[in-house]
Coordinates of C-alpha atoms in Angstrom, one line a residue:
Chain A
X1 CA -32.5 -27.5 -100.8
X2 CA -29.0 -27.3 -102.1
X3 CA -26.9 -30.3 -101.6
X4 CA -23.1 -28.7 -101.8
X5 CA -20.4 -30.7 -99.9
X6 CA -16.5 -31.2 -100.5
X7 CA -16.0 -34.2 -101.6
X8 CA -14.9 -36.5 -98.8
X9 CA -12.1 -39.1 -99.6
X10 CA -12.6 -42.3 -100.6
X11 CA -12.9 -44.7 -98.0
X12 CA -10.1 -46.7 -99.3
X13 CA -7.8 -44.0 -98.6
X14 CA -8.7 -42.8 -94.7
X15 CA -10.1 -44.6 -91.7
X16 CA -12.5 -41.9 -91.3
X17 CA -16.3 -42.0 -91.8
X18 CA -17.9 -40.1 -94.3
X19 CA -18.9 -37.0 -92.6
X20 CA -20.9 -34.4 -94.2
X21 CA -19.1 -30.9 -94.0
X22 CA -19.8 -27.9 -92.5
X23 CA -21.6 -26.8 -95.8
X24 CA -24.8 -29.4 -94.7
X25 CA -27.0 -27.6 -92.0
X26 CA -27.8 -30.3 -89.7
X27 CA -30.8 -29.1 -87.6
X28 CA -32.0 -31.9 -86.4
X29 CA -29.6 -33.6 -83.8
X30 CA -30.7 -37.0 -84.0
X31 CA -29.6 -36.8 -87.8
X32 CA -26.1 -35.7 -86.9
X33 CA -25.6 -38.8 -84.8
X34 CA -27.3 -41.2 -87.2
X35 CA -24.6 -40.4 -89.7
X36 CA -21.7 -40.4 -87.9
X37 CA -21.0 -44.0 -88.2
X38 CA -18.0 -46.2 -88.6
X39 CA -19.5 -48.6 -91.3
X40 CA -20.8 -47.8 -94.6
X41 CA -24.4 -49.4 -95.5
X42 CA -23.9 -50.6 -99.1
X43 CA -21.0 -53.0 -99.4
X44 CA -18.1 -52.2 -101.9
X45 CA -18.3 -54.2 -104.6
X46 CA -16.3 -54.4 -107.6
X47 CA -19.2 -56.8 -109.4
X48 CA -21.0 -54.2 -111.9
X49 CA -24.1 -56.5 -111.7
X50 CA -24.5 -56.8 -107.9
X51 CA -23.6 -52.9 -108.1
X52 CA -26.0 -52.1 -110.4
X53 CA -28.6 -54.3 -108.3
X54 CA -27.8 -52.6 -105.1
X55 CA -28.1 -48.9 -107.2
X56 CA -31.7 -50.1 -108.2
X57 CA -32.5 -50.8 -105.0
X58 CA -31.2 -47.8 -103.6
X59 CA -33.3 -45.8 -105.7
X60 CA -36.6 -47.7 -105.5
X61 CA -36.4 -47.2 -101.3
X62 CA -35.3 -42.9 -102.1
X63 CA -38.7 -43.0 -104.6
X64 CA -40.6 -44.7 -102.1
X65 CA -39.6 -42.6 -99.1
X66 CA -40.2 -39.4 -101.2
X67 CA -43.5 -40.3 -102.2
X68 CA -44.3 -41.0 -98.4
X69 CA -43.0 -37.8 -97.1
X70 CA -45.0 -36.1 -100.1
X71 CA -48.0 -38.0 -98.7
X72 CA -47.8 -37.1 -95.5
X73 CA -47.0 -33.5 -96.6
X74 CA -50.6 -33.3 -98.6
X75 CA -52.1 -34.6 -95.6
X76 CA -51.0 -32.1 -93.2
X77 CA -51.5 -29.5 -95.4
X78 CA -55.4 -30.6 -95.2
X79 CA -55.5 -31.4 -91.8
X80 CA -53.1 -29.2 -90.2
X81 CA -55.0 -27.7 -88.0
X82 CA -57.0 -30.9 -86.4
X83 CA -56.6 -33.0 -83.7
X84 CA -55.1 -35.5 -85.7
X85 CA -52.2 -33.6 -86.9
X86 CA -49.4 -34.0 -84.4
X87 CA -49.7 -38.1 -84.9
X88 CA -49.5 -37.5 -88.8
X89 CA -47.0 -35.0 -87.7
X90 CA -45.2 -37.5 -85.6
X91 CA -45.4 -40.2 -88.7
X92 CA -44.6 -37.5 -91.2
X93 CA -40.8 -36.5 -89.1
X94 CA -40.1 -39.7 -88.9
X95 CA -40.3 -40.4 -92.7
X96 CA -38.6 -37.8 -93.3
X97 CA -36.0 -38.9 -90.8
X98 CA -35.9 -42.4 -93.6
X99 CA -35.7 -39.7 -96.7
X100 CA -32.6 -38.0 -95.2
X101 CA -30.7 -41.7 -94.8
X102 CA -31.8 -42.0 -97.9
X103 CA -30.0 -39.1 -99.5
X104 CA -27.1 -39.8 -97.5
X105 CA -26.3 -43.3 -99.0
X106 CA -27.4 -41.9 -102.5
X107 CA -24.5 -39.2 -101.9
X108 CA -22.1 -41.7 -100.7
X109 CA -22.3 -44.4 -103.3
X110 CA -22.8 -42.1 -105.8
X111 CA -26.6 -43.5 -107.0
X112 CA -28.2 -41.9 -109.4
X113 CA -31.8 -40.8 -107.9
X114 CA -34.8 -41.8 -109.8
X115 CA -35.9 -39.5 -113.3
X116 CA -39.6 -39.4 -111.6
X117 CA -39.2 -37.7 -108.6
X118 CA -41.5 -34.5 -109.9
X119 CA -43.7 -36.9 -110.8
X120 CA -44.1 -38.6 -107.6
X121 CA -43.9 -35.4 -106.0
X122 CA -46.9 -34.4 -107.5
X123 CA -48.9 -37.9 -107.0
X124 CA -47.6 -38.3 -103.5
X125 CA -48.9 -34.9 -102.3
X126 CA -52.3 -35.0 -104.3
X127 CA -52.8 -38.7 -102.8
X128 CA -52.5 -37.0 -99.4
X129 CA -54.4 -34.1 -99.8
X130 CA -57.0 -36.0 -101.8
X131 CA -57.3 -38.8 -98.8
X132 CA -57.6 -36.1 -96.1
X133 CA -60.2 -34.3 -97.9
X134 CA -62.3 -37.4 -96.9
X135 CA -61.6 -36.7 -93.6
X136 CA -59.4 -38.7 -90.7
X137 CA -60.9 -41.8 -91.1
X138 CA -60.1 -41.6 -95.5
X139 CA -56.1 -39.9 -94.5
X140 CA -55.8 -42.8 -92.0
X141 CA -57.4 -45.3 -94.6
X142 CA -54.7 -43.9 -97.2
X143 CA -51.8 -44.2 -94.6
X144 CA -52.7 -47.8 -93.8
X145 CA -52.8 -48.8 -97.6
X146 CA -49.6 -47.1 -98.1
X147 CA -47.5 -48.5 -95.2
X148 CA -48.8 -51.8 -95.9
X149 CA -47.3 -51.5 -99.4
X150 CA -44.3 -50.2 -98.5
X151 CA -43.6 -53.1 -95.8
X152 CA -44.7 -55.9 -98.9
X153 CA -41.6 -54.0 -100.8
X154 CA -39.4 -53.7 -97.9
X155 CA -39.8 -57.2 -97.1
X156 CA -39.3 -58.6 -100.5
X157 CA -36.4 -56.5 -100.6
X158 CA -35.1 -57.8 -97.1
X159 CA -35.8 -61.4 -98.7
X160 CA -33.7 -60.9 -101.7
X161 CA -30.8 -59.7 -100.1
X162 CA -31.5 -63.2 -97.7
X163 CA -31.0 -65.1 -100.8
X164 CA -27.8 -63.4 -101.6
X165 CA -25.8 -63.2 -99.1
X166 CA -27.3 -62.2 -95.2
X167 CA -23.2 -61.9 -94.1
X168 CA -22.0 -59.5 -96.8
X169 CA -25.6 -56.8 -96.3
X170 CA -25.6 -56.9 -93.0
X171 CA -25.7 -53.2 -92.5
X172 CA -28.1 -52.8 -95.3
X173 CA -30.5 -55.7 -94.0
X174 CA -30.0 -53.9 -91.0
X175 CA -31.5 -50.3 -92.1
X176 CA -34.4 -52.0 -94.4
X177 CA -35.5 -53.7 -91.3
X178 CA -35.8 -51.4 -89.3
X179 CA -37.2 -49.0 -91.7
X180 CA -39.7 -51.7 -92.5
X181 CA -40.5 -52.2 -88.6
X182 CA -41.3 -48.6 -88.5
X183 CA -43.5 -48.1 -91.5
X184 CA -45.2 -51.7 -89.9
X185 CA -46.0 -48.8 -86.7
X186 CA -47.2 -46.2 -89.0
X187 CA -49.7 -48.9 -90.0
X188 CA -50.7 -50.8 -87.0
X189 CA -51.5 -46.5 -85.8
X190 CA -53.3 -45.8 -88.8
X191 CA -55.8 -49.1 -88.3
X192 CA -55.7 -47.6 -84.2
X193 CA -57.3 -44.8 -85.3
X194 CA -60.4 -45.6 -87.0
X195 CA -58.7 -46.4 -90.2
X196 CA -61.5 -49.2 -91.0
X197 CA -64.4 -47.7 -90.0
X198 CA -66.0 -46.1 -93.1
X199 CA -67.2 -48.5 -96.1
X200 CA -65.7 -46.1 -98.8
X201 CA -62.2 -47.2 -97.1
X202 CA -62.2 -50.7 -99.0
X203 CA -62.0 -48.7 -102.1
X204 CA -59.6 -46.0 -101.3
X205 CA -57.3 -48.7 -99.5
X206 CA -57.2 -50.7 -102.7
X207 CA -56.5 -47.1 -104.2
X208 CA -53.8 -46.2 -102.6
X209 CA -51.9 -49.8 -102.7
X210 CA -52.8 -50.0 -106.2
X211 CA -51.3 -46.7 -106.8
X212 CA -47.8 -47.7 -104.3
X213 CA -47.6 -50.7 -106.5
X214 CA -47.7 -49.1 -109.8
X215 CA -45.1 -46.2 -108.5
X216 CA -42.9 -50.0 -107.0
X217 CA -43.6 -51.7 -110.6
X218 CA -42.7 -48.3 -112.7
X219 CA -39.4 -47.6 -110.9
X220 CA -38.2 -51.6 -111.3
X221 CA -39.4 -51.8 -114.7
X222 CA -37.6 -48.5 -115.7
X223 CA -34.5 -48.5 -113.9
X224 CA -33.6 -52.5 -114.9
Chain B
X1 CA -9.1 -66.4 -130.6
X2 CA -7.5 -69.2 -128.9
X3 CA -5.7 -69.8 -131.9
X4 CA -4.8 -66.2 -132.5
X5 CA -3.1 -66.0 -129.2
X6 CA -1.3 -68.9 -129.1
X7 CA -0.4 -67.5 -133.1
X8 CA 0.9 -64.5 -131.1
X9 CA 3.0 -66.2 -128.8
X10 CA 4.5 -68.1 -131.5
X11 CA 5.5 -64.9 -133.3
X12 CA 6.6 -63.7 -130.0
X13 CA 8.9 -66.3 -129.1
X14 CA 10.1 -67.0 -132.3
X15 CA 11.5 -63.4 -131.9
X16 CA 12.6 -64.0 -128.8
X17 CA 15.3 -66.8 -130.2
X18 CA 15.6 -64.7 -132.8
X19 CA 17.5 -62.1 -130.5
X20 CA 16.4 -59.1 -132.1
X21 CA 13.8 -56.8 -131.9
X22 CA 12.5 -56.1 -134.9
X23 CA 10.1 -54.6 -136.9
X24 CA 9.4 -57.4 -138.7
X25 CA 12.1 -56.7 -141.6
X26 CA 13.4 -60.7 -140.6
X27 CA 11.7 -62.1 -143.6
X28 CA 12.0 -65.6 -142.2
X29 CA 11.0 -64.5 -139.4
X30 CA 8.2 -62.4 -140.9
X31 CA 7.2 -65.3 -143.0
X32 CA 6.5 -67.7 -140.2
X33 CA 4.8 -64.9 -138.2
X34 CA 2.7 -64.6 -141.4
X35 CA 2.2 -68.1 -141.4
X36 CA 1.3 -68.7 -137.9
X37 CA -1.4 -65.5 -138.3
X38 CA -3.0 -67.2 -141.7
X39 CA -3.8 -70.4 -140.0
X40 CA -5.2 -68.4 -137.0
X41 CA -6.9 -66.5 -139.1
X42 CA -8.5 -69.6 -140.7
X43 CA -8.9 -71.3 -137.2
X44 CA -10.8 -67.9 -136.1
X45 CA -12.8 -67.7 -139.3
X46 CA -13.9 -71.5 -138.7
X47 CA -15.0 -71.4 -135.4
X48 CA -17.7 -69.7 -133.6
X49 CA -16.6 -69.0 -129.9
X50 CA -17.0 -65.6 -128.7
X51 CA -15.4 -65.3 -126.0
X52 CA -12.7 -68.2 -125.3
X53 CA -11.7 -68.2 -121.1
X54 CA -10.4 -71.9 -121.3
X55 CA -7.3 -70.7 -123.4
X56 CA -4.5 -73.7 -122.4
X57 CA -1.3 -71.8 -121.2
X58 CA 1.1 -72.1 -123.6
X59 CA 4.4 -74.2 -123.1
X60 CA 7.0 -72.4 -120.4
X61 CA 9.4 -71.4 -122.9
X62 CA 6.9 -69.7 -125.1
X63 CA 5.1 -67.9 -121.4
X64 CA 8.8 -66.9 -120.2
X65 CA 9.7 -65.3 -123.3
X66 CA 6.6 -63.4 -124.0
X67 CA 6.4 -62.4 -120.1
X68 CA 9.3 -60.6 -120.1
X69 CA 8.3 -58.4 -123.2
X70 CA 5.0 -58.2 -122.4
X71 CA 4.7 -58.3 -118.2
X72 CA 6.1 -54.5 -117.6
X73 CA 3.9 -53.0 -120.1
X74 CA 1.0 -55.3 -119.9
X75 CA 0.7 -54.1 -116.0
X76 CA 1.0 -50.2 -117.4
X77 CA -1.8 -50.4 -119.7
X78 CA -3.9 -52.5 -117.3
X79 CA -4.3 -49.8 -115.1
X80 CA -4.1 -46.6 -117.2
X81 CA -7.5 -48.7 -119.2
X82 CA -9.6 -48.2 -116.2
X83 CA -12.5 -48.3 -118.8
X84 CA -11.7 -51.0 -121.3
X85 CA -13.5 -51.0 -124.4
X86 CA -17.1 -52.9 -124.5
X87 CA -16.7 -54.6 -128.0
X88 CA -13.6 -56.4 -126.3
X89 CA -14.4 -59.9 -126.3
X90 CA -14.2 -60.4 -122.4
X91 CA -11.5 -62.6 -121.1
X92 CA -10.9 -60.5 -117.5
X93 CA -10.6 -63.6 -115.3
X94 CA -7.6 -64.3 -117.5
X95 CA -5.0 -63.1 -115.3
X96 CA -1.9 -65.4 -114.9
X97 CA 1.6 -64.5 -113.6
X98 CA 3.0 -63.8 -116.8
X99 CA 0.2 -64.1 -119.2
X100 CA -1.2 -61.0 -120.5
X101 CA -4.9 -61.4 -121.7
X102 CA -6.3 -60.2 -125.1
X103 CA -7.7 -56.8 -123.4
X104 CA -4.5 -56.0 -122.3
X105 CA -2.7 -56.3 -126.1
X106 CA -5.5 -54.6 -127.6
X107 CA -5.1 -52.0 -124.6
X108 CA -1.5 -52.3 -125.7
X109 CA -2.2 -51.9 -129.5
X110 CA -4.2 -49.1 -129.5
X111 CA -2.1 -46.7 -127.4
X112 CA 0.5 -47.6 -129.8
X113 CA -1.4 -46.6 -132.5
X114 CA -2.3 -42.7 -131.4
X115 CA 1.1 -41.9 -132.3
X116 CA 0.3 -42.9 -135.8
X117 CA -3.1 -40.4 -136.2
X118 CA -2.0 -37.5 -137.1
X119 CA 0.1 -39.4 -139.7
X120 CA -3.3 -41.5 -141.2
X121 CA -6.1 -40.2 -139.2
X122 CA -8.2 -42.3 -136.9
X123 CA -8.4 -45.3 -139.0
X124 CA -7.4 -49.2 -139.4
X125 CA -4.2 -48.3 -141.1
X126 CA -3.0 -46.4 -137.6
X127 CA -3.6 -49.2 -135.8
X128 CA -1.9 -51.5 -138.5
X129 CA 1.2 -49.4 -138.2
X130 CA 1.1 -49.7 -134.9
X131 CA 0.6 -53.6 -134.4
X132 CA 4.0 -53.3 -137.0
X133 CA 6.0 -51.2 -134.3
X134 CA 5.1 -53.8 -131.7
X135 CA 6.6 -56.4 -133.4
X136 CA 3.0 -58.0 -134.5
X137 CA 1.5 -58.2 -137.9
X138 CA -0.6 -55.8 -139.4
X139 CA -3.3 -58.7 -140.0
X140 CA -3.7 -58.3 -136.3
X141 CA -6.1 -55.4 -136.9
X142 CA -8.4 -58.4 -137.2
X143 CA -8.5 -58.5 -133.8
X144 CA -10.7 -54.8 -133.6
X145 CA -13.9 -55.6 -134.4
X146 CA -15.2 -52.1 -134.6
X147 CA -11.9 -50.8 -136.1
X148 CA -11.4 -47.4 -135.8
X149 CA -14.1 -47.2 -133.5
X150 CA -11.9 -49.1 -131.0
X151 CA -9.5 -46.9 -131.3
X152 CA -11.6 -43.6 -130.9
X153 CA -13.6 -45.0 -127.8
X154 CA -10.1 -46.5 -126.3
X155 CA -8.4 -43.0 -126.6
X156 CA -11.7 -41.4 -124.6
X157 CA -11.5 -43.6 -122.1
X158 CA -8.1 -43.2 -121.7
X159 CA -8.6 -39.6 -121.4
X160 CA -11.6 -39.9 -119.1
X161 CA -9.6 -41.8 -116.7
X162 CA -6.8 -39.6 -116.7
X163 CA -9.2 -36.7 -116.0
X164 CA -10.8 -38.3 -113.1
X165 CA -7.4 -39.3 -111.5
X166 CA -6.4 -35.6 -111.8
X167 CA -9.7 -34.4 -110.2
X168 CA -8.5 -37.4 -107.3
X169 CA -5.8 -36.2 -106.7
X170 CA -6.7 -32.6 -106.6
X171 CA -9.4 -33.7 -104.4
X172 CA -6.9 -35.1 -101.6
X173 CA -4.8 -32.1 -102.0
X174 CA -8.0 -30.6 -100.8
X175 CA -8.7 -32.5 -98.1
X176 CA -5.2 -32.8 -97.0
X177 CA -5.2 -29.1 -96.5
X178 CA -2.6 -28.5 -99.1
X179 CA -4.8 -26.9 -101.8
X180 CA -7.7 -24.5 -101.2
X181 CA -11.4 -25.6 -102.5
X182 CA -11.9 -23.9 -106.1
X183 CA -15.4 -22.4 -106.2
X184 CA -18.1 -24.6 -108.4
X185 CA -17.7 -22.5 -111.5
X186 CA -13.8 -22.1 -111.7
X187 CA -13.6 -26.0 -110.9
X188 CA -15.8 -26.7 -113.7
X189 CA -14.0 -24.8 -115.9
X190 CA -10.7 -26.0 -115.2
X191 CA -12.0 -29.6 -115.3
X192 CA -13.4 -29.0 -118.7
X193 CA -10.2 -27.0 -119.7
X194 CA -7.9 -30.3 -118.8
X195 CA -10.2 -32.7 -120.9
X196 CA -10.0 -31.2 -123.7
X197 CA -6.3 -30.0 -123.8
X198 CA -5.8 -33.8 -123.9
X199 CA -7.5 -33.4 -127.4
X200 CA -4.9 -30.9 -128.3
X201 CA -2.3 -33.1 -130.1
X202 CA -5.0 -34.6 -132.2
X203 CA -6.8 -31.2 -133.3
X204 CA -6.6 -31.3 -136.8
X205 CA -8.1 -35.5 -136.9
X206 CA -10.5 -34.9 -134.3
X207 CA -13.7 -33.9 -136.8
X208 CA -12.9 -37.3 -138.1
X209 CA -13.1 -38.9 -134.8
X210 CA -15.9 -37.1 -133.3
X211 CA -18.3 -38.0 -136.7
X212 CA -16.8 -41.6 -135.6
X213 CA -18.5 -41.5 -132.3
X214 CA -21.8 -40.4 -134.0
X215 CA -21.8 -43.3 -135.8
X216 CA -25.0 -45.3 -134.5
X217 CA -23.2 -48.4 -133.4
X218 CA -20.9 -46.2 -131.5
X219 CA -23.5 -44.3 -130.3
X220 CA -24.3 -46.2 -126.8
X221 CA -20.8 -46.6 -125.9
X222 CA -19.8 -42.5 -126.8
X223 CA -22.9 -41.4 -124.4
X224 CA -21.5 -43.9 -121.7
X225 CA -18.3 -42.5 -121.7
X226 CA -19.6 -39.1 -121.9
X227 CA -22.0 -39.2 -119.2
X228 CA -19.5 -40.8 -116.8
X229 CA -16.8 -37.9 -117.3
X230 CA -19.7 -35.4 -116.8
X231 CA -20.5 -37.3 -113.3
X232 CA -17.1 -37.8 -112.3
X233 CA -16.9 -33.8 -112.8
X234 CA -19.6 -33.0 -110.8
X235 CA -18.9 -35.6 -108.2
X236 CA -15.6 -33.8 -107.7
X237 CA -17.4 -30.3 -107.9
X238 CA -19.1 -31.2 -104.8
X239 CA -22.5 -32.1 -106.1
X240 CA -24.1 -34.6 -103.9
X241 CA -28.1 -33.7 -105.0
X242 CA -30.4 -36.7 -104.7
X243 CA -33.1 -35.2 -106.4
X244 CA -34.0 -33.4 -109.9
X245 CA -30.7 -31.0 -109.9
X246 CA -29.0 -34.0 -110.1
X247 CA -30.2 -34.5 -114.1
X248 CA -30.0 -30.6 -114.6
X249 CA -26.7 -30.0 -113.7
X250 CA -25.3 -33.1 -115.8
X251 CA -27.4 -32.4 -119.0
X252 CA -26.1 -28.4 -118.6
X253 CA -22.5 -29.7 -118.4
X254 CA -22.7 -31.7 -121.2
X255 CA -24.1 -29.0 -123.5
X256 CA -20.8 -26.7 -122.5
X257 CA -18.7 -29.6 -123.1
X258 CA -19.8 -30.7 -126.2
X259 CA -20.6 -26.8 -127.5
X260 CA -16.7 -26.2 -126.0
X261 CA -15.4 -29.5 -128.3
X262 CA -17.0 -28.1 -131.3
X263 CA -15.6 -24.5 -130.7
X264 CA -12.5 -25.9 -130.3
X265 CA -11.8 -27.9 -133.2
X266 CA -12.5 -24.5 -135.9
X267 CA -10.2 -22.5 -132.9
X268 CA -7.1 -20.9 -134.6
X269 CA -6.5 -18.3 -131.8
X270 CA -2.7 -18.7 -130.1
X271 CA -3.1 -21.6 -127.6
X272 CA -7.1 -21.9 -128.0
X273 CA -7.4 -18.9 -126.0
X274 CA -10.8 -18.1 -127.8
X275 CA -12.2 -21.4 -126.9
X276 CA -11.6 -20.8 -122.8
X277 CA -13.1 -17.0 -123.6
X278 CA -15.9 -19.5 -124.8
X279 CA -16.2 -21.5 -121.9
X280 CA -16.1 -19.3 -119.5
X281 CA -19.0 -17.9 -120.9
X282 CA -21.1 -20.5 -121.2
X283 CA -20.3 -21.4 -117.5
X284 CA -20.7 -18.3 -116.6
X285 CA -24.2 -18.1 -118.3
X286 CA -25.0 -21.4 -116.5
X287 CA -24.5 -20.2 -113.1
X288 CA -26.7 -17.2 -113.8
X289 CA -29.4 -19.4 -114.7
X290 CA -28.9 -21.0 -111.8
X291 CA -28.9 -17.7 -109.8
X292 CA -32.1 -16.4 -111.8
X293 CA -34.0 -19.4 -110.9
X294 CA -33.0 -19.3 -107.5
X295 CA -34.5 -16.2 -107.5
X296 CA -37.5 -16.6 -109.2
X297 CA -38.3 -19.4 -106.5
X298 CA -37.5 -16.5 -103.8
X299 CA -39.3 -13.9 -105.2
X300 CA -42.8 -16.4 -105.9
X301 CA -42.3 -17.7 -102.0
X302 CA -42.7 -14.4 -100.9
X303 CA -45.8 -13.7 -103.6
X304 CA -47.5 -16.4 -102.2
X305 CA -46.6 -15.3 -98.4
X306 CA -47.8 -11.8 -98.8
X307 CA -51.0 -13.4 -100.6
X308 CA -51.6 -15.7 -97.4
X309 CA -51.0 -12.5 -95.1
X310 CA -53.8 -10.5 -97.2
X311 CA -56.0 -13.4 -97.4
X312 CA -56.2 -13.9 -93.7
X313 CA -56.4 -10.1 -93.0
X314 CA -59.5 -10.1 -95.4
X315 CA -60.7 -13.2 -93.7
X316 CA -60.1 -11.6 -90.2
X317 CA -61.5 -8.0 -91.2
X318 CA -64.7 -9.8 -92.2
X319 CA -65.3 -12.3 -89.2
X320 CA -65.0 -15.0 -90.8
X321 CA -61.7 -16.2 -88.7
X322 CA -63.5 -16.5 -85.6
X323 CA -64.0 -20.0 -83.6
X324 CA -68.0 -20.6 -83.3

């Protein structure tokens, strides 16, 4: 999907929002409205530490969201046609409703997106499609191992930025929360629906966290 | 470097009573300058800070004199250095009224001392000869600890941030309606094209000054500067990809660039037309790649559409689509 858009003005310059052009199809309406905002999410900052912290973060929450739309993509792609699709369905739009915020505040701040995104393209997807071979109970197993990670980063993340400064991330503690307090429902539906009921779950759960966590730990490690 | 600067200011002011601006051809004055440098120089050589932020302001006199000299220029360099030099010893919270820090004279110093390239190349002695026209002793060369290095990676920078307040201002021309949008592979070209006419008054030195940057304690600081003129470029382009395109597009551009720099400094044609010819080429083969690939992706989508058609047309023909 190409990404092409005339570069806006700085926001020191003009009042206006950052609004993407006409060259960025916006079919989904919701996603028009969601970015036409008076506030940017990442404070300016002229502190190339704090900057650099806030671009590491930024990328870590792009990886992760990635990963979960690839996940959700394998699983569909196994379980398509079931009953269970048009809840992963549901989850799946929704993530991808997180990847696209994403990309907007990558664009904005100029962020450089993580060097492993083939990588977790790949993982996310066979994950997915791996899980759902197992059958509901192992895709909603996987998706409750994987949310519950995601929410562990989330909230460490939301706890950091806590430390800092709550006043000055406002926005941003804003958006992780309530990213955080959806991937918390993604969860609490994948234990609804018979998440725990097979015995081969304990290991896939540990599975797929362990695997979350090592994508979390790789994308810290290499982008400190 | 405490001692250096106050050193400095002594020269300065002494000049300053002195009443005339010169280059140092007042032996008295030259003497004392000298003087004032040698015990700095000691000072410096004794002690072991690296970076000195409690530097005592100097008396009033010495501050007034050396303001007036040093304030107009000082505020000109400050923000034409948008990227100052790394091996600077950092002393950025240093800004008083009239008190112009360290960065700033070396800043200051080194711009100076491009006039003086062609004449002895990108070396200490440039920036010797300029410290001289400035009114400051050659000793203060001391001050660069990576010598001609500085002066390179100070001259790219200086460069780079021109570039990328051209491709600004450009922009807002754009967006103020006063300018139409170049396509992608004109604006690179251009973008490219203004970079490196910058390098045309040092053509004949720049071999010199490029096997400078490959130097591998350079090395870090070169591939900053590089990479950031390369985003900057495609920032301004319009590129705004959040995923793998974003690496692609960068590493291509820096190939043409630094393919176009090498081109260009064996180019003898009238105005470094055969260079552009060059360029354009290269961008030109870039974009088809681009194209091609695009392609490629259509043409295997459709392969694996058609498959999916036949597929379910054999699994249809031989029952085995039906619900049971």
């Amino acid at each position: 999907m190409h990404r092409f858009v005339r570069p806006q003005l700085m926001l020191r310059d003009s009042k206006q929002p950052l609004l993407p052009r006409a060259g960025h199809l916006c079919t989904n309406h919701k996603s028009v409205v969601s970015s036409v905002r008076g506030y940017v999410v990442l404070p300016p900052t002229s502190d190339e530490e704090e900057k650099a912290m806030l671009h590491r973060m930024m990328r870590v929450d792009h990886a992760g969201e990635y990963g979960a739309n690839r996940i959700y993509a394998g699983q569909m792609a196994v379980l398509g046609r079931t009953q269970i699709s048009p809840l992963i369905q549901e989850m799946w739009d929704q993530e991808k409703q997180h990847l696209r915020k994403f990309n907007e505040i990558l664009a904005e701040n100029r962020v450089r997106p993580t060097l492993l995104l083939p990588l977790w393209n790949i993982a996310g997807f066979a994950l997915g499609a791996g899980s759902a071979l197992l059958g509901k109970e192992g895709a909603m197993a996987c998706t409750v191992a994987v949310e519950e990670s995601i929410s562990e980063h989330y909230n460490s993340q939301i706890r950091t930025l806590m430390e800092k400064d709550p006043e000055k991330y406002t926005e941003l503690l804003q958006l992780i929360k309530e990213f955080r307090d959806d991937e918390m429902e993604h969860h609490d539906t994948g234990l609804e629906h018979d998440a725990e009921s097979v015995n081969l779950n304990y290991c896939h759960d540990r599975m797929s966290c362990m695997n979350y966590n090592i994508k979390i730990q790789i994308l810290n490690n290499s982008n400190n | 470097m405490a001692a250096l600067i106050r050193g400095l200011r002594a020269g300065r002011a002494l000049r300053g009573l002195g009443g005339v601006a010169v280059q140092g051809t007042v032996s008295l004055q030259c003497s004392n300058v000298r003087r004032g440098f040698h015990r700095a120089a000691l000072l410096r050589l004794a002690s072991d800070s690296k970076s000195d932020t409690s530097v005592p302001p100097p008396s009033y006199h010495e501050v007034h004199t050396a303001g007036e000299s040093s304030s107009s220029s000082a505020q000109g360099e400050s923000s034409e250095d948008a990227q100052p030099n790394t091996s600077f010893q950092d002393q950025s919270g240093e800004h008083g009224e009239d008190y112009e820090t360290e960065e700033q004279l070396q800043a200051r110093i080194l711009t100076a001392a491009l006039e003086f390239v062609p004449q002895h190349g990108w070396t200490v002695e440039a920036i010797a000869a300029a410290a001289e026209t400035l009114g400051l002793s050659s000793a203060s060369t001391g001050m660069f600890n990576n010598g001609a290095g500085d002066l390179v990676l100070h001259f790219v920078a200086q460069c780079n941030a021109q570039l990328a307040e051209t491709l600004a201002e450009q922009n807002n021309q754009v967006q103020l309606g006063q300018a139409e949008a170049k396509k992608t592979a004109e604006f690179l070209k251009d973008a490219v094209e203004t970079r490196l006419r910058m390098l045309i008054p040092y053509i004949d030195t720049w071999p010199q000054a490029m096997s400078i940057l490959l130097l591998p304690h350079n090395i870090p600081d070169s591939l900053k500067h590089l990479s950031t003129m390369v985003d900057d470029i495609w920032y301004y382009a319009g590129d705004r990809s959040t995923d793998v395109n974003w690496y692609t597009r960068r590493a291509a551009l820096t190939g043409i660039y630094n393919t176009t720099e090498l081109v260009m400094v064996q180019d003898s044609s009238p105005d470094f037309e055969e260079t552009w010819a060059f360029l354009d080429n290269r961008i030109k083969d870039v974009v088809n790649m681009a194209n091609t690939a695009k392609q490629v992706q259509a043409t295997g989508e459709a392969v694996v559409q058609g498959l999916m058609g036949a597929a379910i047309t054999l699994k249809n023909l031989t029952g085995m689509n039906q619900r049971r």
